[in-house]
Amino acid sequence: MKKIQEYTKTELTAEQEKLRKSYESFRAQHLSLDLSRGKPSAAQLELSEALLRLPKPGDTFGEDGTDCRNYSPDVCGLPEVRRWFGELFGVPWNLVIPGGNSSLALIHDALSRAFIFGPLPGFTPWGRLEKVKFICPVPGYDWHFHSLDQFGIEMIQVETGEEGPDPAEIREIVKDPDVKGMICVPMYGNPSGVTYSEAVVDCLASMETAAPDFRIIWDNAYMVHHLYDEPEKRDRLANIYDLCVRYGHEDRVLMFTSTSKMTFPGSGISAIAASPANIKEAERILHYRLVGYDKLNQLRHLRFLPDKAAVEAHMSRHAAILRPKFEYIENVLEEEIVKAGLGHFHPPRGGYFICFYALPGCAKRIVELCGEMGVTLTPAGAAYPHDVDPKDSAIRLAPSFANAEDIPVVMQVFVTAVRMASIEKLTN
Amino acid sequence: MKKIQEYTKTELTAEQEKLRKSYESFRAQHLSLDLSRGKPSAAQLELSEALLRLPKPGDTFGEDGTDCRNYSPDVCGLPEVRRWFGELFGVPWNLVIPGGNSSLALIHDALSRAFIFGPLPGFTPWGRLEKVKFICPVPGYDWHFHSLDQFGIEMIQVETGEEGPDPAEIREIVKDPDVKGMICVPMYGNPSGVTYSEAVVDCLASMETAAPDFRIIWDNAYMVHHLYDEPEKRDRLANIYDLCVRYGHEDRVLMFTSTSKMTFPGSGISAIAASPANIKEAERILHYRLVGYDKLNQLRHLRFLPDKAAVEAHMSRHAAILRPKFEYIENVLEEEIVKAGLGHFHPPRGGYFICFYALPGCAKRIVELCGEMGVTLTPAGAAYPHDVDPKDSAIRLAPSFANAEDIPVVMQVFVTAVRMASIEKLTN
C-alpha cells in the first residue's frame, strides 16, 4: 500500500474527495456505535450465570467451619480464598488479603493509609508532606490518574515502550526523595496492551530509590486475561515480589487484582498481596475499618471457580469471545492504517484494549470525526495525567463490549477518520 | 428481696458460703457458654435463606435498565436502592449513597476523606491539624473508639443517661474549636440500649459549635431493630437531618445504616445519607475510589425486601426470636440483682444489647468470675475509649447469638458472679 506521505497532490485531492463521500455516507446512516467501553459483553456475562445460584443453601460454610452468612471478625477472610489468590499472584496465602468488589478501592484504601498513617509505622504520613510524586507510565489507566490527582500527587509521565517504561529513565527519577511511588498495570496494560519485560521488572525491584518508603502500586488486573490458549502466544510477567525479596526491597510492591473481568464486574472479589510488614499494617487498619469483606461472595466465587485450572478454562471461554474482535481490529489497523504510514500499535496478546498511536497531533481530531460519524471512542488524552496526551497521538480502542457484527462498520469509520485527520495534518 | 448492703455479718458469711458452692458446682460442669457475641443466631440467619437464590437469572436489571452484572460507572448505584434507604432514613433518595457490605467501612471512609481532603472543599484536612477531638457518648461501640483512636482522635467521654448524653455537657464541650465531631449509635445504642430523646437530638442539631466543620457520625445501625411489634413499646428517634436543616446546620450530620442485622451480617448492603454538599463531596471522592458498589447484591436485597413493609415484617420475625432471650435476661437482672441492690440497667426496647451497670469497681471481677465458671462475656471496659471504664461498672450482655436453652444457666452463673463480686467489694 502506498503511504499517504508519498501521494502526489492530485492523488491527495482525489483521496480527500473519496473520504468526504465516505464521511457523508456514514453521517447519513445515523450510526450509534461505541468502542469506548472496557467492559465485558453480554455473551461474556452469560459465562458466569451459574454464580447467581451459588453458594447453595447449606453450603455456606468455609473449610474451617466459618458460617459465611454471619460476622466473623477476621478482615483477612477465608483461608481458602487467600490460597486461591495466592496461587494467582504466586505468593504464599498469608501475604494476601482478599477484599470487596473492587481492586480500585483496595488501591485507594492503601493510598489513604499511606496519607493518614504512613506506609508503615515509623514513616511520615504522606498527607503531612509538602509534596508527593508518583511515576506514571503512559498511556495508562485514567482512573488511576484521576485518583492520584485527587490525592494531590504530582504525576511524572514515563512513556511505555514495547517492554514497558524505560529502566534508565525510571532509575533517574527515583533519585528524587519526593518520588514516593509508581502506579501501573504491568500486564496487558490498560490501554497499552504491553507486558513489562523481565528486565523492566528486575529494574523496578532492584533499583535504589531515594525515598525509603517508595511503593509500587502493581495493578495486575489482567493477570489471567490471555487472548490465546497457546502458551507461546501469551505474555509472561515476572514475579515482582520474588525479585523485590531477592534485592532486599520486599516492602516495595503492593500487588492488586480482582475477578472483575473474570465473572461479574462490580460484583466480584479483589485482593491485595504484599510483604509481611505491609500485610500486617493493612490488616491493623482494615481491622477497624470493617468487620470483614463479603465472605459469602468470596465463597460464591470459590464454588464457581474452585482452582487455577477452573480459572484457566473459564478465561479461555472469555478469550474465545474476545479474540475474533481483537484480531479483526488489528488486521484492519495493520492493513489500512499502519501500511499507509498513518500510525502504529502494539498487538496485545491479552487484556481489554488496543492502543493505536496516530500521527502526532491527530488523535483528538480522529475521535471527533468518529463521533460525527456516530462512533464513540474514548476521548483522546484520557490515558494521560490531566487528560492531556502531549503528542495528541494515542487512541484507546475497547473491543469487548461492542457487538461483533458492528465492528466492521466501526473500523470503516475509524479508517476514514484516521485518513481524513492525517491528510488534514499533513497538508496543513 | 433484702439488699445485700443490709445483710448482717452472719448472713453475709452464709451467703458467701452458698455462692462459693455454686461457683464450685459451675466450675465442675466445665461449661463453655458465651454471651459476648453481638451477632444473629443461626435461627435468625435462616430467615434470610431465600437471599441465596436472588436475584434470579434474567432478573439482574435495575429499573432504569442497568445490567447489574456489569460495570456501570455510577458510584451512587441503583435509584431504587437509594429510594429504599431514603425511606428508612427519612430523607430524599438523592441524599443517599448506598455502599458495600459494611457501614463501618463507610464511616471509616468518611473519616479518611475528612483527614485527607477536609470534610468539604475549603476546610483544612484534619490530617494537617495538630489536634482533632471527638465527643464519645459512653458506653459506646468499641469499634468506633478503636477506629477513632487509630486516627489519633482524642476522645472526650460523655455519659449516656436514659435520654442519651447530657445536652448541657455537650454544649460546653463544642465550644472548643478542636472538637470536630461526635460519634454515636443514637437508637437502641450499642451497648446502652438507649435511644436519644427528641430534646437531645434537637440540641445536637441546634447547638452552636466552635468548629465550623463539626460532624456527627450518626450510626443508626438499629433503626428498624425493634423488639416489639406494638408501636407504644418502641422507641422513636427524631429525624436529625430535618432538625439540622431547620437550624441551618444541614452539613453537620452524616447518617449511616446497613442491612447487617436484617439479613446476613457481612454480606449485606449499607448506606450513607447526608446533605447535598456532603453527598456531592462523598461522590466526588468515591467516584475514583471504585467504579461502583456491588449492585447485584443491592438488587438481591431489594428483591428480598422490596419495601418498608417487607422490612417491617421481616424484622418482626427477628424480634420474635430475640424477644424471649431479652425478656428472660431482663427478668433475672431485675429480680435477682437490681432488687438485691447490686446494680441497674436500662431495659432496651430494641437493638442487640443489654448494658448492666454493676456496683462501681465490680465489672472486671464479674467478667473474670463468669469466665472461671465457663461463661464468656465481653471484656469489662470494652465499651469505653482505650478499653477503660472509669467506674469499672458497665457490662455488655449480648443475648442474640446464645442458644435460648443455655441462657438460664448463663444467667445463674452471672447472678452468682455479680453477688460474689459485690460482696467482695462491700466487705473489703
mmCIF file with all atom_site columns, C-alpha atoms in Angstrom, chain A residues 12 38 121 135 179 181 191 294 339 382:
data_model
loop_
_atom_site.group_PDB
_atom_site.id
_atom_site.type_symbol
_atom_site.label_atom_id
_atom_site.label_alt_id
_atom_site.label_comp_id
_atom_site.label_asym_id
_atom_site.label_entity_id
_atom_site.label_seq_id
_atom_site.pdbx_PDB_ins_code
_atom_site.Cartn_x
_atom_site.Cartn_y
_atom_site.Cartn_z
_atom_site.occupancy
_atom_site.B_iso_or_equiv
_atom_site.pdbx_formal_charge
_atom_site.auth_seq_id
_atom_site.auth_comp_id
_atom_site.auth_asym_id
_atom_site.auth_atom_id
_atom_site.pdbx_PDB_model_num
ATOM 1  C CA . LEU A 1 12  ? -4.304  13.595  -2.254 1.00 0.00 ? 12  LEU A CA 1
ATOM 2  C CA . GLY A 1 38  ? -13.814 -1.509  28.587 1.00 0.00 ? 38  GLY A CA 1
ATOM 3  C CA . PRO A 1 121 ? 4.738   2.582   61.200 1.00 0.00 ? 121 PRO A CA 1
ATOM 4  C CA . ILE A 1 135 ? 5.851   7.770   38.350 1.00 0.00 ? 135 ILE A CA 1
ATOM 5  C CA . VAL A 1 179 ? 9.078   10.412  44.380 1.00 0.00 ? 179 VAL A CA 1
ATOM 6  C CA . GLY A 1 181 ? 5.869   5.570   44.185 1.00 0.00 ? 181 GLY A CA 1
ATOM 7  C CA . PRO A 1 191 ? -4.538  0.721   27.321 1.00 0.00 ? 191 PRO A CA 1
ATOM 8  C CA . ASP A 1 294 ? -18.281 -10.190 51.909 1.00 0.00 ? 294 ASP A CA 1
ATOM 9  C CA . LYS A 1 339 ? 0.754   0.123   5.941  1.00 0.00 ? 339 LYS A CA 1
ATOM 10 C CA . ALA A 1 382 ? -7.890  10.116  28.618 1.00 0.00 ? 382 ALA A CA 1
#
